């Protein structure tokens, strides 16, 4: 999670889940209970949990600007350090949410990989976790196009 947990201070966390159907609310509540346990395993202190029902997720933020501003207000009021989404987030969604909320944002997969990294004991386990983290990060780089490419074509390419 963060260096705070190694210093004895626990990160204050808000959990969030987006669902598309009110009929699946009970499944989401169970998933948030599991996310709470994962967060506590990673050394976080869950302060708040939110669920939003939204038929069409916003491509920019997943949740919409209004809900993001509401989360920002809650984070300020409760001095939240980290927001963990039960949903998978794209890199652009994470950047957009962090800009609005003014707080670090991660998704469930990143949390699980952090837990594995923290608990890996053997050299082999640490290597396997690092490989999994790198594969996760590279999947987040997809779509950035030629920004990350050393190859180019056309006029002015060396």
PDB file of C-alpha atoms in Angstrom:
ATOM      1  CA  UNK A   1       0.000   0.000   0.000  1.00  0.00           C
ATOM      2  CA  UNK A   2       2.339   2.770   1.162  1.00  0.00           C
ATOM      3  CA  UNK A   3       5.244   3.523   3.447  1.00  0.00           C
ATOM      4  CA  UNK A   4       2.846   4.658   6.171  1.00  0.00           C
ATOM      5  CA  UNK A   5       2.080   1.059   7.113  1.00  0.00           C
ATOM      6  CA  UNK A   6       5.779   0.317   7.655  1.00  0.00           C
ATOM      7  CA  UNK A   7       6.034   3.313  10.001  1.00  0.00           C
ATOM      8  CA  UNK A   8       3.141   2.105  12.147  1.00  0.00           C
ATOM      9  CA  UNK A   9       0.613   4.515  10.647  1.00  0.00           C
ATOM     10  CA  UNK A  10      -2.219   2.913   8.734  1.00  0.00           C
ATOM     11  CA  UNK A  11      -3.488   4.430   5.496  1.00  0.00           C
ATOM     12  CA  UNK A  12      -7.063   5.673   5.681  1.00  0.00           C
ATOM     13  CA  UNK A  13      -9.006   4.071   2.836  1.00  0.00           C
ATOM     14  CA  UNK A  14     -12.306   4.579   1.036  1.00  0.00           C
ATOM     15  CA  UNK A  15     -13.677   1.559  -0.857  1.00  0.00           C
ATOM     16  CA  UNK A  16     -15.823   2.092  -3.948  1.00  0.00           C
ATOM     17  CA  UNK A  17     -17.792  -0.202  -6.235  1.00  0.00           C
ATOM     18  CA  UNK A  18     -19.788   0.567  -9.361  1.00  0.00           C
ATOM     19  CA  UNK A  19     -22.596  -1.775 -10.348  1.00  0.00           C
ATOM     20  CA  UNK A  20     -24.758  -1.683 -13.441  1.00  0.00           C
ATOM     21  CA  UNK A  21     -27.830  -3.374 -12.003  1.00  0.00           C
ATOM     22  CA  UNK A  22     -29.573  -2.902  -8.638  1.00  0.00           C
ATOM     23  CA  UNK A  23     -30.345  -6.640  -8.620  1.00  0.00           C
ATOM     24  CA  UNK A  24     -26.623  -7.372  -8.168  1.00  0.00           C
ATOM     25  CA  UNK A  25     -26.235  -5.102  -5.136  1.00  0.00           C
ATOM     26  CA  UNK A  26     -25.904  -8.030  -2.699  1.00  0.00           C
ATOM     27  CA  UNK A  27     -23.032  -9.475  -4.761  1.00  0.00           C
ATOM     28  CA  UNK A  28     -21.304  -6.111  -4.616  1.00  0.00           C
ATOM     29  CA  UNK A  29     -21.750  -5.887  -0.852  1.00  0.00           C
ATOM     30  CA  UNK A  30     -20.049  -9.290  -0.539  1.00  0.00           C
ATOM     31  CA  UNK A  31     -17.265  -8.119  -2.876  1.00  0.00           C
ATOM     32  CA  UNK A  32     -16.755  -4.971  -0.765  1.00  0.00           C
ATOM     33  CA  UNK A  33     -16.564  -7.118   2.383  1.00  0.00           C
ATOM     34  CA  UNK A  34     -13.805  -9.117   0.699  1.00  0.00           C
ATOM     35  CA  UNK A  35     -12.101  -5.903  -0.463  1.00  0.00           C
ATOM     36  CA  UNK A  36     -12.216  -4.651   3.143  1.00  0.00           C
ATOM     37  CA  UNK A  37     -10.442  -7.824   4.311  1.00  0.00           C
ATOM     38  CA  UNK A  38      -7.823  -7.432   1.562  1.00  0.00           C
ATOM     39  CA  UNK A  39      -7.293  -3.795   2.522  1.00  0.00           C
ATOM     40  CA  UNK A  40      -6.814  -4.694   6.179  1.00  0.00           C
ATOM     41  CA  UNK A  41      -4.365  -7.443   5.168  1.00  0.00           C
ATOM     42  CA  UNK A  42      -2.382  -4.810   3.265  1.00  0.00           C
ATOM     43  CA  UNK A  43      -2.327  -2.565   6.332  1.00  0.00           C
ATOM     44  CA  UNK A  44      -5.110  -0.149   5.446  1.00  0.00           C
ATOM     45  CA  UNK A  45      -7.866   1.161   7.694  1.00  0.00           C
ATOM     46  CA  UNK A  46     -11.228   1.265   5.877  1.00  0.00           C
ATOM     47  CA  UNK A  47     -13.050   4.458   6.820  1.00  0.00           C
ATOM     48  CA  UNK A  48     -15.865   4.521   4.249  1.00  0.00           C
ATOM     49  CA  UNK A  49     -17.544   2.297   1.635  1.00  0.00           C
ATOM     50  CA  UNK A  50     -19.592   3.568  -1.302  1.00  0.00           C
ATOM     51  CA  UNK A  51     -21.621   1.860  -4.021  1.00  0.00           C
ATOM     52  CA  UNK A  52     -22.947   3.548  -7.148  1.00  0.00           C
ATOM     53  CA  UNK A  53     -25.522   2.073  -9.505  1.00  0.00           C
ATOM     54  CA  UNK A  54     -24.877   3.343 -13.029  1.00  0.00           C
ATOM     55  CA  UNK A  55     -26.084   1.671 -16.222  1.00  0.00           C
ATOM     56  CA  UNK A  56     -23.482   3.293 -18.455  1.00  0.00           C
ATOM     57  CA  UNK A  57     -20.042   3.852 -16.894  1.00  0.00           C
ATOM     58  CA  UNK A  58     -18.337   7.102 -17.856  1.00  0.00           C
ATOM     59  CA  UNK A  59     -15.320   6.295 -20.080  1.00  0.00           C
ATOM     60  CA  UNK A  60     -13.272   9.120 -18.525  1.00  0.00           C
ATOM     61  CA  UNK A  61     -13.798   8.404 -14.820  1.00  0.00           C
ATOM     62  CA  UNK A  62     -15.993   5.282 -14.691  1.00  0.00           C
ATOM     63  CA  UNK A  63     -18.254   7.007 -12.159  1.00  0.00           C
ATOM     64  CA  UNK A  64     -19.009  10.463 -13.508  1.00  0.00           C
ATOM     65  CA  UNK A  65     -17.792  13.878 -12.405  1.00  0.00           C
ATOM     66  CA  UNK A  66     -20.511  14.415  -9.791  1.00  0.00           C
ATOM     67  CA  UNK A  67     -19.743  11.196  -7.925  1.00  0.00           C
ATOM     68  CA  UNK A  68     -15.994  11.866  -8.201  1.00  0.00           C
ATOM     69  CA  UNK A  69     -16.503  15.293  -6.583  1.00  0.00           C
ATOM     70  CA  UNK A  70     -18.621  13.668  -3.858  1.00  0.00           C
ATOM     71  CA  UNK A  71     -15.785  11.211  -3.174  1.00  0.00           C
ATOM     72  CA  UNK A  72     -13.313  14.131  -3.107  1.00  0.00           C
ATOM     73  CA  UNK A  73     -15.422  15.844  -0.447  1.00  0.00           C
ATOM     74  CA  UNK A  74     -15.621  12.664   1.650  1.00  0.00           C
ATOM     75  CA  UNK A  75     -11.856  12.199   1.316  1.00  0.00           C
ATOM     76  CA  UNK A  76     -11.226  15.722   2.599  1.00  0.00           C
ATOM     77  CA  UNK A  77     -13.688  15.378   5.481  1.00  0.00           C
ATOM     78  CA  UNK A  78     -12.302  12.020   6.639  1.00  0.00           C
ATOM     79  CA  UNK A  79      -8.624  12.618   5.690  1.00  0.00           C
ATOM     80  CA  UNK A  80      -8.648   9.631   3.311  1.00  0.00           C
ATOM     81  CA  UNK A  81      -5.231   8.668   1.883  1.00  0.00           C
ATOM     82  CA  UNK A  82      -6.304   6.105  -0.702  1.00  0.00           C
ATOM     83  CA  UNK A  83      -9.397   5.185  -2.738  1.00  0.00           C
ATOM     84  CA  UNK A  84      -9.648   1.555  -3.831  1.00  0.00           C
ATOM     85  CA  UNK A  85     -12.063   0.640  -6.618  1.00  0.00           C
ATOM     86  CA  UNK A  86     -13.539  -2.843  -6.769  1.00  0.00           C
ATOM     87  CA  UNK A  87     -13.748  -2.323 -10.553  1.00  0.00           C
ATOM     88  CA  UNK A  88     -10.837  -2.495 -12.991  1.00  0.00           C
ATOM     89  CA  UNK A  89      -9.655   0.972 -13.983  1.00  0.00           C
ATOM     90  CA  UNK A  90      -7.765   2.094 -17.072  1.00  0.00           C
ATOM     91  CA  UNK A  91      -4.673   4.286 -16.619  1.00  0.00           C
ATOM     92  CA  UNK A  92      -6.535   7.336 -17.953  1.00  0.00           C
ATOM     93  CA  UNK A  93      -9.402   6.719 -15.513  1.00  0.00           C
ATOM     94  CA  UNK A  94      -6.927   6.521 -12.632  1.00  0.00           C
ATOM     95  CA  UNK A  95      -5.275   9.803 -13.704  1.00  0.00           C
ATOM     96  CA  UNK A  96      -8.644  11.541 -14.132  1.00  0.00           C
ATOM     97  CA  UNK A  97      -9.919  10.313 -10.771  1.00  0.00           C
ATOM     98  CA  UNK A  98      -6.714  11.286  -8.952  1.00  0.00           C
ATOM     99  CA  UNK A  99      -6.911  14.785 -10.464  1.00  0.00           C
ATOM    100  CA  UNK A 100     -10.508  15.251  -9.275  1.00  0.00           C
ATOM    101  CA  UNK A 101     -10.309  13.465  -5.928  1.00  0.00           C
ATOM    102  CA  UNK A 102      -6.774  14.703  -5.100  1.00  0.00           C
ATOM    103  CA  UNK A 103      -6.010  11.343  -3.553  1.00  0.00           C
ATOM    104  CA  UNK A 104      -4.222   8.174  -4.672  1.00  0.00           C
ATOM    105  CA  UNK A 105      -6.488   5.738  -6.565  1.00  0.00           C
ATOM    106  CA  UNK A 106      -5.900   2.027  -7.229  1.00  0.00           C
ATOM    107  CA  UNK A 107      -8.053  -0.896  -8.304  1.00  0.00           C
ATOM    108  CA  UNK A 108      -8.592  -4.332  -6.768  1.00  0.00           C
ATOM    109  CA  UNK A 109      -5.916  -6.016  -8.893  1.00  0.00           C
ATOM    110  CA  UNK A 110      -3.233  -3.532  -7.824  1.00  0.00           C
ATOM    111  CA  UNK A 111      -4.171  -4.115  -4.180  1.00  0.00           C
ATOM    112  CA  UNK A 112      -3.888  -7.898  -4.526  1.00  0.00           C
ATOM    113  CA  UNK A 113      -0.496  -7.602  -6.230  1.00  0.00           C
ATOM    114  CA  UNK A 114       0.686  -5.305  -3.413  1.00  0.00           C
ATOM    115  CA  UNK A 115      -0.357  -7.917  -0.853  1.00  0.00           C
ATOM    116  CA  UNK A 116       1.517 -10.659  -2.697  1.00  0.00           C
ATOM    117  CA  UNK A 117       4.609  -8.449  -2.953  1.00  0.00           C
ATOM    118  CA  UNK A 118       4.510  -7.672   0.760  1.00  0.00           C
ATOM    119  CA  UNK A 119       4.150 -11.319   1.787  1.00  0.00           C
ATOM    120  CA  UNK A 120       6.607 -12.903  -0.666  1.00  0.00           C
ATOM    121  CA  UNK A 121       9.418 -14.523   1.316  1.00  0.00           C
ATOM    122  CA  UNK A 122      11.570 -16.573  -1.030  1.00  0.00           C
ATOM    123  CA  UNK A 123      13.579 -15.230  -3.924  1.00  0.00           C
ATOM    124  CA  UNK A 124      11.442 -17.256  -6.351  1.00  0.00           C
ATOM    125  CA  UNK A 125       8.214 -15.876  -4.870  1.00  0.00           C
ATOM    126  CA  UNK A 126       9.519 -12.320  -5.088  1.00  0.00           C
ATOM    127  CA  UNK A 127      10.467 -12.869  -8.741  1.00  0.00           C
ATOM    128  CA  UNK A 128       7.048 -14.324  -9.553  1.00  0.00           C
ATOM    129  CA  UNK A 129       5.286 -11.396  -7.884  1.00  0.00           C
ATOM    130  CA  UNK A 130       7.501  -8.910  -9.698  1.00  0.00           C
ATOM    131  CA  UNK A 131       6.706 -10.629 -13.001  1.00  0.00           C
ATOM    132  CA  UNK A 132       2.975 -10.453 -12.251  1.00  0.00           C
ATOM    133  CA  UNK A 133       3.269  -6.762 -11.341  1.00  0.00           C
ATOM    134  CA  UNK A 134       5.171  -6.000 -14.541  1.00  0.00           C
ATOM    135  CA  UNK A 135       2.608  -7.884 -16.637  1.00  0.00           C
ATOM    136  CA  UNK A 136      -0.151  -5.899 -14.927  1.00  0.00           C
ATOM    137  CA  UNK A 137       1.650  -2.614 -15.572  1.00  0.00           C
ATOM    138  CA  UNK A 138       2.365  -3.436 -19.215  1.00  0.00           C
ATOM    139  CA  UNK A 139      -1.322  -4.160 -19.763  1.00  0.00           C
ATOM    140  CA  UNK A 140      -1.969  -0.636 -18.479  1.00  0.00           C
ATOM    141  CA  UNK A 141       0.462   0.790 -21.051  1.00  0.00           C
ATOM    142  CA  UNK A 142      -1.555  -0.539 -23.991  1.00  0.00           C
ATOM    143  CA  UNK A 143      -3.111   2.271 -25.948  1.00  0.00           C
ATOM    144  CA  UNK A 144      -0.400   4.851 -25.360  1.00  0.00           C
ATOM    145  CA  UNK A 145       0.705   4.283 -28.947  1.00  0.00           C
ATOM    146  CA  UNK A 146       3.940   5.749 -30.210  1.00  0.00           C
ATOM    147  CA  UNK A 147       4.579   7.732 -27.031  1.00  0.00           C
ATOM    148  CA  UNK A 148       6.465   4.758 -25.649  1.00  0.00           C
ATOM    149  CA  UNK A 149       7.828   3.445 -28.923  1.00  0.00           C
ATOM    150  CA  UNK A 150      11.441   3.880 -29.915  1.00  0.00           C
ATOM    151  CA  UNK A 151      10.530   3.103 -33.480  1.00  0.00           C
ATOM    152  CA  UNK A 152       9.000   5.697 -35.706  1.00  0.00           C
ATOM    153  CA  UNK A 153       8.376   6.298 -39.332  1.00  0.00           C
ATOM    154  CA  UNK A 154       8.158   9.245 -41.594  1.00  0.00           C
ATOM    155  CA  UNK A 155       9.921  12.550 -41.924  1.00  0.00           C
ATOM    156  CA  UNK A 156      12.465  13.443 -39.280  1.00  0.00           C
ATOM    157  CA  UNK A 157      12.917   9.958 -37.844  1.00  0.00           C
ATOM    158  CA  UNK A 158      16.478   8.963 -37.041  1.00  0.00           C
TER     159      UNK A 158
END
